[in-house]
PDB file of C-alpha atoms in Angstrom:
ATOM      1  CA  MET A   5     -11.274 -23.982 -15.012  1.00 77.00           C
ATOM      2  CA  SER A   6     -15.256 -22.597 -17.064  1.00 87.00           C
ATOM      3  CA  THR A   7     -14.580 -21.608 -20.337  1.00 89.00           C
ATOM      4  CA  ARG A   8     -15.827 -18.064 -19.042  1.00 91.00           C
ATOM      5  CA  ASP A   9     -12.946 -18.027 -16.624  1.00 91.00           C
ATOM      6  CA  ARG A  10     -10.375 -19.354 -19.624  1.00 88.00           C
ATOM      7  CA  ILE A  11     -10.964 -16.688 -21.828  1.00 93.00           C
ATOM      8  CA  LEU A  12     -10.136 -14.186 -18.845  1.00 93.00           C
ATOM      9  CA  ALA A  13      -7.168 -16.073 -18.253  1.00 90.00           C
ATOM     10  CA  LEU A  14      -6.489 -15.558 -21.840  1.00 92.00           C
ATOM     11  CA  CYS A  15      -7.169 -12.054 -21.920  1.00 95.00           C
ATOM     12  CA  VAL A  16      -5.193 -10.874 -18.256  1.00 93.00           C
ATOM     13  CA  VAL A  17      -2.231 -12.872 -20.306  1.00 91.00           C
ATOM     14  CA  ILE A  18      -2.606 -10.668 -23.351  1.00 95.00           C
ATOM     15  CA  VAL A  19      -2.839  -7.632 -21.683  1.00 96.00           C
ATOM     16  CA  TRP A  20       0.379  -7.920 -19.797  1.00 94.00           C
ATOM     17  CA  GLY A  21       2.300  -9.226 -22.586  1.00 94.00           C
ATOM     18  CA  VAL A  22       1.282  -6.808 -24.461  1.00 97.00           C
ATOM     19  CA  ASN A  23       1.803  -4.038 -21.399  1.00 96.00           C
ATOM     20  CA  PHE A  24       6.314  -4.401 -22.863  1.00 96.00           C
ATOM     21  CA  VAL A  25       5.047  -2.652 -25.961  1.00 96.00           C
ATOM     22  CA  ILE A  26       2.814  -0.176 -24.025  1.00 97.00           C
ATOM     23  CA  ILE A  27       5.630   0.377 -21.605  1.00 97.00           C
ATOM     24  CA  ARG A  28       7.890   0.916 -25.061  1.00 96.00           C
ATOM     25  CA  PHE A  29       5.547   3.521 -26.859  1.00 96.00           C
ATOM     26  CA  GLY A  30       4.865   5.489 -23.452  1.00 97.00           C
ATOM     27  CA  LEU A  31       8.446   6.164 -23.176  1.00 97.00           C
ATOM     28  CA  ASP A  32       9.126   7.409 -26.348  1.00 95.00           C
ATOM     29  CA  GLY A  33       7.443  10.356 -24.612  1.00 95.00           C
ATOM     30  CA  ILE A  34       7.868  10.146 -20.964  1.00 97.00           C
ATOM     31  CA  PRO A  35      10.270   9.889 -18.948  1.00 97.00           C
ATOM     32  CA  PRO A  36      10.786   6.564 -17.096  1.00 98.00           C
ATOM     33  CA  PHE A  37       9.919   8.267 -13.614  1.00 98.00           C
ATOM     34  CA  LEU A  38       7.208   9.922 -14.587  1.00 98.00           C
ATOM     35  CA  LEU A  39       5.146   7.099 -16.229  1.00 98.00           C
ATOM     36  CA  GLY A  40       5.876   5.278 -13.096  1.00 98.00           C
ATOM     37  CA  GLY A  41       4.388   8.185 -11.050  1.00 98.00           C
ATOM     38  CA  LEU A  42       1.501   8.598 -13.259  1.00 97.00           C
ATOM     39  CA  ARG A  43       0.511   4.793 -13.830  1.00 97.00           C
ATOM     40  CA  PHE A  44       0.278   4.292 -10.200  1.00 97.00           C
ATOM     41  CA  LEU A  45      -1.969   8.160  -9.663  1.00 97.00           C
ATOM     42  CA  PHE A  46      -3.993   6.657 -11.691  1.00 96.00           C
ATOM     43  CA  VAL A  47      -4.234   3.465 -10.096  1.00 95.00           C
ATOM     44  CA  LEU A  48      -4.641   5.329  -6.633  1.00 94.00           C
ATOM     45  CA  PHE A  49      -7.619   7.675  -8.501  1.00 90.00           C
ATOM     46  CA  PRO A  50     -10.730   7.397  -8.332  1.00 85.00           C
ATOM     47  CA  ALA A  51     -10.612   3.575  -7.727  1.00 87.00           C
ATOM     48  CA  LEU A  52      -9.861   4.370  -3.728  1.00 88.00           C
ATOM     49  CA  LEU A  53     -13.341   6.014  -3.752  1.00 87.00           C
ATOM     50  CA  PHE A  54     -14.803   2.984  -4.355  1.00 88.00           C
ATOM     51  CA  VAL A  55     -12.298   0.061  -2.708  1.00 89.00           C
ATOM     52  CA  PRO A  56     -11.755  -0.698   1.044  1.00 91.00           C
ATOM     53  CA  PHE A  57      -8.358  -0.137   2.644  1.00 91.00           C
ATOM     54  CA  PRO A  58      -6.732  -2.852   3.489  1.00 90.00           C
ATOM     55  CA  LYS A  59      -6.699  -4.843   6.553  1.00 88.00           C
ATOM     56  CA  ALA A  60      -3.259  -5.640   6.060  1.00 88.00           C
ATOM     57  CA  PRO A  61      -0.564  -4.031   7.986  1.00 92.00           C
ATOM     58  CA  LEU A  62       0.615  -0.602   6.998  1.00 94.00           C
ATOM     59  CA  LYS A  63       4.328  -1.378   7.264  1.00 95.00           C
ATOM     60  CA  LEU A  64       3.419  -4.194   5.047  1.00 94.00           C
ATOM     61  CA  LEU A  65       1.386  -2.987   2.363  1.00 95.00           C
ATOM     62  CA  VAL A  66       4.311  -0.038   2.405  1.00 96.00           C
ATOM     63  CA  MET A  67       7.096  -2.736   1.992  1.00 96.00           C
ATOM     64  CA  TYR A  68       4.792  -4.413  -1.319  1.00 94.00           C
ATOM     65  CA  GLY A  69       4.287  -0.584  -2.290  1.00 96.00           C
ATOM     66  CA  LEU A  70       8.197  -0.068  -2.692  1.00 97.00           C
ATOM     67  CA  ALA A  71       9.558  -3.845  -4.052  1.00 96.00           C
ATOM     68  CA  MET A  72       6.204  -4.356  -6.190  1.00 94.00           C
ATOM     69  CA  ASN A  73       5.356  -1.118  -7.304  1.00 96.00           C
ATOM     70  CA  PHE A  74       8.243   1.189  -7.039  1.00 98.00           C
ATOM     71  CA  GLY A  75      11.364  -1.050  -7.855  1.00 97.00           C
ATOM     72  CA  GLN A  76       9.778  -3.213 -10.084  1.00 97.00           C
ATOM     73  CA  PHE A  77       9.355  -0.599 -12.468  1.00 97.00           C
ATOM     74  CA  ALA A  78      11.375   2.000 -11.778  1.00 98.00           C
ATOM     75  CA  PHE A  79      13.603  -1.078 -12.896  1.00 98.00           C
ATOM     76  CA  LEU A  80      11.989  -2.189 -15.870  1.00 97.00           C
ATOM     77  CA  PHE A  81      10.992   1.627 -17.012  1.00 98.00           C
ATOM     78  CA  SER A  82      14.452   2.882 -17.595  1.00 97.00           C
ATOM     79  CA  ALA A  83      15.818  -0.627 -18.200  1.00 96.00           C
ATOM     80  CA  ILE A  84      13.602  -0.444 -21.754  1.00 95.00           C
ATOM     81  CA  LYS A  85      14.041   3.053 -21.855  1.00 94.00           C
ATOM     82  CA  LEU A  86      18.045   3.085 -21.911  1.00 92.00           C
ATOM     83  CA  GLY A  87      18.008   0.274 -24.517  1.00 87.00           C
ATOM     84  CA  MET A  88      16.403  -3.315 -23.167  1.00 91.00           C
ATOM     85  CA  PRO A  89      14.128  -4.705 -26.485  1.00 90.00           C
ATOM     86  CA  ALA A  90      10.628  -4.829 -24.757  1.00 92.00           C
ATOM     87  CA  GLY A  91      10.406  -8.643 -25.664  1.00 89.00           C
ATOM     88  CA  LEU A  92      13.295 -10.042 -24.205  1.00 88.00           C
ATOM     89  CA  ALA A  93      12.137  -7.799 -21.271  1.00 92.00           C
ATOM     90  CA  SER A  94       9.048  -9.697 -20.789  1.00 91.00           C
ATOM     91  CA  LEU A  95      11.294 -13.187 -20.675  1.00 88.00           C
ATOM     92  CA  VAL A  96      14.407 -11.933 -18.597  1.00 89.00           C
ATOM     93  CA  LEU A  97      11.711 -10.687 -16.059  1.00 93.00           C
ATOM     94  CA  GLN A  98      10.189 -14.079 -15.220  1.00 88.00           C
ATOM     95  CA  ALA A  99      13.733 -14.828 -13.566  1.00 90.00           C
ATOM     96  CA  GLN A 100      11.589 -13.339 -10.839  1.00 89.00           C
ATOM     97  CA  ALA A 101      10.415 -16.942 -10.249  1.00 84.00           C
ATOM     98  CA  PHE A 102      13.547 -18.906  -9.319  1.00 88.00           C
ATOM     99  CA  PHE A 103      14.581 -15.132  -7.419  1.00 91.00           C
ATOM    100  CA  THR A 104      11.072 -15.993  -5.183  1.00 88.00           C
ATOM    101  CA  LEU A 105      12.108 -19.470  -4.595  1.00 86.00           C
ATOM    102  CA  LEU A 106      15.531 -18.729  -3.214  1.00 90.00           C
ATOM    103  CA  LEU A 107      13.854 -16.099  -1.157  1.00 90.00           C
ATOM    104  CA  CYS A 108      11.174 -18.387  -0.102  1.00 88.00           C
ATOM    105  CA  ALA A 109      14.004 -20.340   0.665  1.00 89.00           C
ATOM    106  CA  LEU A 110      16.269 -18.405   2.633  1.00 89.00           C
ATOM    107  CA  PHE A 111      13.694 -16.583   4.968  1.00 89.00           C
ATOM    108  CA  PHE A 112      10.537 -18.913   4.993  1.00 84.00           C
ATOM    109  CA  ARG A 113      12.730 -22.189   4.674  1.00 84.00           C
ATOM    110  CA  GLU A 114      10.520 -23.296   1.461  1.00 83.00           C
ATOM    111  CA  LYS A 115      12.265 -26.475   0.495  1.00 84.00           C
ATOM    112  CA  ILE A 116      14.371 -26.615  -3.183  1.00 85.00           C
ATOM    113  CA  ARG A 117      13.411 -29.864  -4.721  1.00 85.00           C
ATOM    114  CA  ALA A 118      15.547 -31.212  -7.725  1.00 88.00           C
ATOM    115  CA  ASN A 119      13.444 -29.867 -10.374  1.00 87.00           C
ATOM    116  CA  HIS A 120      13.897 -26.180  -8.541  1.00 86.00           C
ATOM    117  CA  VAL A 121      17.817 -26.641  -8.886  1.00 89.00           C
ATOM    118  CA  LEU A 122      17.531 -27.753 -12.776  1.00 91.00           C
ATOM    119  CA  GLY A 123      15.012 -25.238 -13.543  1.00 88.00           C
ATOM    120  CA  ILE A 124      17.439 -22.176 -12.496  1.00 88.00           C
ATOM    121  CA  ALA A 125      20.427 -24.023 -14.219  1.00 90.00           C
ATOM    122  CA  VAL A 126      18.883 -24.510 -17.483  1.00 91.00           C
ATOM    123  CA  ALA A 127      17.085 -20.569 -17.496  1.00 88.00           C
ATOM    124  CA  GLY A 128      20.227 -19.184 -15.625  1.00 88.00           C
ATOM    125  CA  GLY A 129      22.139 -20.636 -18.569  1.00 90.00           C
ATOM    126  CA  GLY A 130      19.483 -19.328 -20.748  1.00 86.00           C
ATOM    127  CA  ILE A 131      20.102 -15.833 -19.255  1.00 84.00           C
ATOM    128  CA  THR A 132      23.636 -16.192 -19.757  1.00 81.00           C
ATOM    129  CA  VAL A 133      23.367 -17.193 -23.483  1.00 81.00           C
ATOM    130  CA  LEU A 134      20.985 -14.083 -23.948  1.00 77.00           C
ATOM    131  CA  ALA A 135      23.783 -11.192 -21.717  1.00 72.00           C
ATOM    132  CA  MET A 136      26.558 -12.746 -24.528  1.00 72.00           C
ATOM    133  CA  GLY A 137      23.947 -12.001 -27.290  1.00 63.00           C
ATOM    134  CA  GLN A 138      23.644  -7.830 -26.437  1.00 53.00           C
ATOM    135  CA  ALA A 139      27.133  -7.387 -27.858  1.00 44.00           C
ATOM    136  CA  PRO A 140      26.421  -5.314 -30.830  1.00 48.00           C
ATOM    137  CA  ALA A 141      25.340  -2.820 -27.929  1.00 42.00           C
ATOM    138  CA  ALA A 142      27.000  -4.265 -25.004  1.00 41.00           C
ATOM    139  CA  ASN A 143      27.141  -0.647 -23.728  1.00 43.00           C
ATOM    140  CA  ILE A 144      23.503   0.505 -23.592  1.00 49.00           C
ATOM    141  CA  THR A 145      21.701  -2.860 -23.592  1.00 70.00           C
ATOM    142  CA  ALA A 146      24.084  -4.582 -20.894  1.00 80.00           C
ATOM    143  CA  LEU A 147      22.536  -1.580 -18.070  1.00 87.00           C
ATOM    144  CA  GLY A 148      19.291  -2.638 -19.294  1.00 90.00           C
ATOM    145  CA  PHE A 149      19.426  -5.957 -18.880  1.00 89.00           C
ATOM    146  CA  ILE A 150      21.143  -5.721 -15.862  1.00 92.00           C
ATOM    147  CA  LEU A 151      18.059  -3.671 -15.041  1.00 95.00           C
ATOM    148  CA  THR A 152      15.441  -6.309 -15.762  1.00 95.00           C
ATOM    149  CA  LEU A 153      16.851  -8.423 -13.813  1.00 94.00           C
ATOM    150  CA  CYS A 154      16.742  -6.185 -11.101  1.00 97.00           C
ATOM    151  CA  ALA A 155      13.302  -5.671 -11.521  1.00 97.00           C
ATOM    152  CA  ALA A 156      12.445  -9.287 -11.350  1.00 94.00           C
ATOM    153  CA  LEU A 157      14.372  -9.442  -7.977  1.00 96.00           C
ATOM    154  CA  SER A 158      12.693  -6.615  -7.273  1.00 96.00           C
ATOM    155  CA  TRP A 159       8.932  -8.424  -8.503  1.00 93.00           C
ATOM    156  CA  ALA A 160      10.018 -11.742  -6.229  1.00 91.00           C
ATOM    157  CA  SER A 161      10.774  -9.731  -3.114  1.00 94.00           C
ATOM    158  CA  GLY A 162       6.975  -8.252  -3.133  1.00 91.00           C
ATOM    159  CA  ASN A 163       5.883 -11.681  -4.131  1.00 87.00           C
ATOM    160  CA  LEU A 164       7.232 -12.333  -0.142  1.00 89.00           C
ATOM    161  CA  VAL A 165       5.650  -9.456   1.179  1.00 91.00           C
ATOM    162  CA  ASN A 166       2.579 -10.576  -0.746  1.00 85.00           C
ATOM    163  CA  LYS A 167       3.113 -13.937   0.801  1.00 84.00           C
ATOM    164  CA  ARG A 168       3.535 -12.332   4.112  1.00 87.00           C
ATOM    165  CA  ILE A 169       0.125 -10.294   3.787  1.00 85.00           C
ATOM    166  CA  GLY A 170      -1.755 -13.499   2.907  1.00 78.00           C
ATOM    167  CA  SER A 171      -1.010 -14.961   6.369  1.00 74.00           C
ATOM    168  CA  VAL A 172      -1.294 -12.224   8.572  1.00 77.00           C
ATOM    169  CA  SER A 173      -4.317 -11.317   6.562  1.00 70.00           C
ATOM    170  CA  PRO A 174      -5.674 -13.789   4.351  1.00 68.00           C
ATOM    171  CA  ASN A 175      -9.074 -12.268   3.816  1.00 64.00           C
ATOM    172  CA  ASP A 176      -7.618  -8.989   2.352  1.00 67.00           C
ATOM    173  CA  ARG A 177      -8.865  -8.800  -1.450  1.00 72.00           C
ATOM    174  CA  ILE A 178      -7.043  -8.490  -3.755  1.00 78.00           C
ATOM    175  CA  LEU A 179      -7.641  -5.572  -5.554  1.00 83.00           C
ATOM    176  CA  SER A 180      -7.517  -3.880  -2.471  1.00 89.00           C
ATOM    177  CA  VAL A 181      -3.944  -4.453  -1.724  1.00 89.00           C
ATOM    178  CA  VAL A 182      -3.223  -3.199  -5.908  1.00 89.00           C
ATOM    179  CA  VAL A 183      -5.072  -0.445  -4.826  1.00 92.00           C
ATOM    180  CA  TRP A 184      -3.707   1.230  -1.650  1.00 94.00           C
ATOM    181  CA  SER A 185      -0.170   0.172  -2.608  1.00 94.00           C
ATOM    182  CA  ALA A 186      -0.367   1.974  -5.336  1.00 96.00           C
ATOM    183  CA  ALA A 187      -0.170   5.373  -3.651  1.00 96.00           C
ATOM    184  CA  ILE A 188       2.976   3.631  -1.082  1.00 97.00           C
ATOM    185  CA  PRO A 189       5.557   4.707  -5.363  1.00 97.00           C
ATOM    186  CA  ILE A 190       4.095   7.958  -6.088  1.00 98.00           C
ATOM    187  CA  LEU A 191       5.643  10.303  -3.809  1.00 97.00           C
ATOM    188  CA  PRO A 192       9.288   8.448  -4.533  1.00 98.00           C
ATOM    189  CA  PHE A 193       8.657   8.158  -8.203  1.00 98.00           C
ATOM    190  CA  PHE A 194       7.778  11.643  -8.850  1.00 98.00           C
ATOM    191  CA  VAL A 195      10.541  12.492  -6.099  1.00 98.00           C
ATOM    192  CA  CYS A 196      13.361  10.794  -8.447  1.00 98.00           C
ATOM    193  CA  SER A 197      11.666  11.966 -11.899  1.00 98.00           C
ATOM    194  CA  TYR A 198      12.225  15.892 -10.250  1.00 98.00           C
ATOM    195  CA  LEU A 199      16.012  15.064  -9.352  1.00 97.00           C
ATOM    196  CA  PHE A 200      17.229  12.806 -11.688  1.00 97.00           C
ATOM    197  CA  GLU A 201      14.848  13.460 -15.223  1.00 97.00           C
ATOM    198  CA  GLY A 202      14.305  17.585 -14.245  1.00 97.00           C
ATOM    199  CA  PRO A 203      11.442  19.587 -13.716  1.00 97.00           C
ATOM    200  CA  ASP A 204      12.110  21.499 -17.035  1.00 97.00           C
ATOM    201  CA  VAL A 205      11.460  17.546 -18.442  1.00 96.00           C
ATOM    202  CA  ILE A 206       8.581  17.130 -16.855  1.00 97.00           C
ATOM    203  CA  VAL A 207       6.846  20.485 -17.404  1.00 97.00           C
ATOM    204  CA  SER A 208       6.981  19.900 -21.678  1.00 96.00           C
ATOM    205  CA  SER A 209       6.485  15.589 -21.121  1.00 96.00           C
ATOM    206  CA  LEU A 210       2.971  16.335 -19.760  1.00 96.00           C
ATOM    207  CA  LEU A 211       2.480  19.743 -22.172  1.00 96.00           C
ATOM    208  CA  ASN A 212       3.198  17.839 -24.762  1.00 96.00           C
ATOM    209  CA  ILE A 213       1.889  14.077 -24.671  1.00 95.00           C
ATOM    210  CA  ASP A 214       0.237  12.958 -27.300  1.00 94.00           C
ATOM    211  CA  LEU A 215      -2.501  10.229 -28.264  1.00 95.00           C
ATOM    212  CA  LYS A 216       0.231   7.744 -27.714  1.00 94.00           C
ATOM    213  CA  GLY A 217       0.986   8.236 -23.818  1.00 96.00           C
ATOM    214  CA  VAL A 218      -2.466   9.013 -22.830  1.00 96.00           C
ATOM    215  CA  PHE A 219      -2.745   5.876 -23.985  1.00 97.00           C
ATOM    216  CA  SER A 220      -0.461   4.375 -22.115  1.00 97.00           C
ATOM    217  CA  ILE A 221      -1.189   5.480 -18.961  1.00 97.00           C
ATOM    218  CA  ILE A 222      -4.677   4.518 -19.338  1.00 96.00           C
ATOM    219  CA  TYR A 223      -3.562   1.173 -20.196  1.00 97.00           C
ATOM    220  CA  LEU A 224      -0.954   0.714 -18.048  1.00 97.00           C
ATOM    221  CA  SER A 225      -3.015   1.730 -14.736  1.00 96.00           C
ATOM    222  CA  PHE A 226      -6.769   0.290 -15.741  1.00 95.00           C
ATOM    223  CA  LEU A 227      -5.839  -3.137 -17.665  1.00 95.00           C
ATOM    224  CA  SER A 228      -2.377  -3.915 -16.537  1.00 95.00           C
ATOM    225  CA  SER A 229      -2.607  -2.820 -13.342  1.00 92.00           C
ATOM    226  CA  ILE A 230      -6.629  -2.950 -11.848  1.00 91.00           C
ATOM    227  CA  PHE A 231      -8.089  -5.342 -14.458  1.00 93.00           C
ATOM    228  CA  GLY A 232      -4.988  -7.883 -14.479  1.00 91.00           C
ATOM    229  CA  TYR A 233      -4.311  -8.326 -10.922  1.00 84.00           C
ATOM    230  CA  SER A 234      -7.817  -7.971 -10.179  1.00 83.00           C
ATOM    231  CA  VAL A 235      -9.006 -10.542 -12.515  1.00 89.00           C
ATOM    232  CA  TRP A 236      -6.032 -12.859 -11.546  1.00 83.00           C
ATOM    233  CA  GLY A 237      -6.760 -12.674  -7.715  1.00 76.00           C
ATOM    234  CA  ASN A 238     -10.246 -13.455  -8.026  1.00 80.00           C
ATOM    235  CA  LEU A 239      -8.867 -16.732 -10.383  1.00 83.00           C
ATOM    236  CA  LEU A 240      -5.939 -17.296  -7.833  1.00 73.00           C
ATOM    237  CA  SER A 241      -8.776 -17.745  -4.962  1.00 70.00           C
ATOM    238  CA  ARG A 242     -11.237 -19.784  -6.655  1.00 80.00           C
ATOM    239  CA  TYR A 243      -8.541 -22.606  -8.441  1.00 78.00           C
ATOM    240  CA  GLU A 244      -6.124 -24.608  -7.066  1.00 68.00           C
ATOM    241  CA  THR A 245      -2.514 -22.608  -8.067  1.00 64.00           C
ATOM    242  CA  TRP A 246      -0.962 -25.034 -10.161  1.00 60.00           C
ATOM    243  CA  ARG A 247      -4.515 -24.425 -13.019  1.00 73.00           C
ATOM    244  CA  VAL A 248      -3.710 -20.570 -13.019  1.00 75.00           C
ATOM    245  CA  ALA A 249      -0.404 -20.062 -12.212  1.00 71.00           C
ATOM    246  CA  PRO A 250       1.514 -22.147 -15.105  1.00 74.00           C
ATOM    247  CA  LEU A 251      -0.231 -19.512 -17.672  1.00 80.00           C
ATOM    248  CA  THR A 252       1.557 -16.469 -17.086  1.00 81.00           C
ATOM    249  CA  LEU A 253       4.505 -18.925 -19.062  1.00 80.00           C
ATOM    250  CA  LEU A 254       2.385 -17.271 -21.959  1.00 86.00           C
ATOM    251  CA  VAL A 255       3.368 -14.099 -20.818  1.00 89.00           C
ATOM    252  CA  PRO A 256       6.625 -13.932 -22.540  1.00 90.00           C
ATOM    253  CA  VAL A 257       5.534 -15.842 -25.513  1.00 88.00           C
ATOM    254  CA  VAL A 258       3.231 -12.628 -26.436  1.00 91.00           C
ATOM    255  CA  GLY A 259       5.514 -10.056 -25.414  1.00 90.00           C
ATOM    256  CA  LEU A 260       8.095 -11.584 -27.786  1.00 90.00           C
ATOM    257  CA  ALA A 261       5.840 -11.444 -30.590  1.00 90.00           C
ATOM    258  CA  ALA A 262       4.013  -8.104 -29.809  1.00 93.00           C
ATOM    259  CA  ALA A 263       7.526  -6.846 -29.732  1.00 92.00           C
ATOM    260  CA  TRP A 264       8.449  -8.654 -33.027  1.00 91.00           C
ATOM    261  CA  ILE A 265       4.731  -7.577 -35.515  1.00 93.00           C
ATOM    262  CA  VAL A 266       4.768  -4.375 -33.481  1.00 94.00           C
ATOM    263  CA  LEU A 267       7.969  -2.677 -33.138  1.00 91.00           C
ATOM    264  CA  ASP A 268       9.799  -4.999 -35.860  1.00 90.00           C
ATOM    265  CA  GLU A 269      12.380  -6.778 -32.622  1.00 87.00           C
ATOM    266  CA  THR A 270      14.427  -9.922 -34.210  1.00 83.00           C
ATOM    267  CA  LEU A 271      16.287 -11.948 -32.264  1.00 77.00           C
ATOM    268  CA  SER A 272      19.566 -13.013 -33.187  1.00 77.00           C
ATOM    269  CA  ILE A 273      20.399 -16.889 -33.701  1.00 83.00           C
ATOM    270  CA  ALA A 274      21.960 -17.410 -29.777  1.00 79.00           C
ATOM    271  CA  GLN A 275      19.656 -14.480 -28.240  1.00 78.00           C
ATOM    272  CA  ILE A 276      17.179 -17.453 -29.771  1.00 84.00           C
ATOM    273  CA  SER A 277      18.563 -20.260 -28.189  1.00 87.00           C
ATOM    274  CA  GLY A 278      18.917 -18.331 -24.773  1.00 85.00           C
ATOM    275  CA  ALA A 279      15.233 -17.693 -24.792  1.00 85.00           C
ATOM    276  CA  VAL A 280      14.466 -21.078 -25.536  1.00 90.00           C
ATOM    277  CA  MET A 281      16.555 -22.407 -22.152  1.00 90.00           C
ATOM    278  CA  VAL A 282      14.723 -20.158 -19.944  1.00 89.00           C
ATOM    279  CA  MET A 283      11.614 -21.208 -21.588  1.00 88.00           C
ATOM    280  CA  VAL A 284      12.151 -24.613 -20.627  1.00 91.00           C
ATOM    281  CA  GLY A 285      13.799 -23.754 -17.385  1.00 88.00           C
ATOM    282  CA  LEU A 286      10.388 -22.013 -16.416  1.00 86.00           C
ATOM    283  CA  LEU A 287       8.609 -25.615 -17.529  1.00 86.00           C
ATOM    284  CA  ILE A 288      11.275 -27.704 -15.417  1.00 89.00           C
ATOM    285  CA  ASN A 289      10.256 -25.338 -12.186  1.00 82.00           C
ATOM    286  CA  VAL A 290       6.761 -25.282 -12.576  1.00 76.00           C
ATOM    287  CA  PHE A 291       6.107 -28.614 -13.328  1.00 79.00           C
ATOM    288  CA  GLY A 292       8.862 -30.652 -12.733  1.00 75.00           C
ATOM    289  CA  ALA A 293       7.610 -31.922  -9.771  1.00 65.00           C
ATOM    290  CA  LEU A 294       4.588 -33.402 -12.058  1.00 65.00           C
ATOM    291  CA  ILE A 295       7.398 -36.166 -13.558  1.00 62.00           C
ATOM    292  CA  ARG A 296       6.517 -39.601 -11.469  1.00 52.00           C
ATOM    293  CA  ARG A 297       8.845 -42.189 -11.518  1.00 52.00           C
ATOM    294  CA  PRO A 298       7.608 -44.831 -13.148  1.00 51.00           C
ATOM    295  CA  ARG A 299       6.699 -47.892 -10.639  1.00 49.00           C
ATOM    296  CA  LYS A 300       8.941 -50.661 -10.815  1.00 48.00           C
ATOM    297  CA  PRO A 301       7.065 -53.486 -11.306  1.00 51.00           C
ATOM    298  CA  LEU A 302       6.008 -56.208  -8.653  1.00 48.00           C
ATOM    299  CA  SER A 303       8.079 -59.118  -8.694  1.00 48.00           C
ATOM    300  CA  SER A 304       6.306 -62.709  -9.703  1.00 46.00           C
ATOM    301  CA  GLN A 305       5.047 -64.528  -7.148  1.00 43.00           C
TER     302      GLN A 305
END
């Protein structure tokens, strides 16, 4: 990978890691469903004027938009609003890697290897330790924790649809899919905002939006979505997956560090232990297959 592309990849990792702190900022003045609708509204406009419509079947585009965009962020924004710490959310969301493996095995009959099983077991134990570490605010944070896992499952479902889009429309640019799939969740987000957050809250949030809220929408729309996904998709198209994909393991590291520095979020010893177990499980899942058993020496003649 060239130095320029390494820097771009690192920039994306930093943008995605800090993203969780920015979500926390946005939710201070904008309710979750409204924030989600505004995010994807500004992903779609004005990009749709410059980005061609993807050649992928409309059905798959709708499924992708509902799973990856609406499901993932409706659950994630609600989780953080209900008490899930931003740093831990960045880590727990990586459970999508294991959900993706299991769903691919179920629907695409992909083989699950020994390192995948071990990685799932270790990370699952870590997630259990993290869940047990939320006792001081069990009623609120436990719900946030579960919603974050639901967000990870939605992300994994979106990965399956994306895999299907790649098989039937391999020449589609990732940016066109990102931009036009953003049209799918806008109406569901605004409808949910109207039903669950109420018109008074919507009007008040929009009339009293501050610079922090505006910055959050711009960051989530342009940096996290358009910049992040387009650069990442470009890198994946030009390099082997194993060179690029493992760099996402740095996202929760950045997320935890950013939440500690900006939001003063701290972890208990149990939570640190759980976080380490999740990271070890992810590492086993990604790199375990590269570890080869040593060859037996040839017997002497």
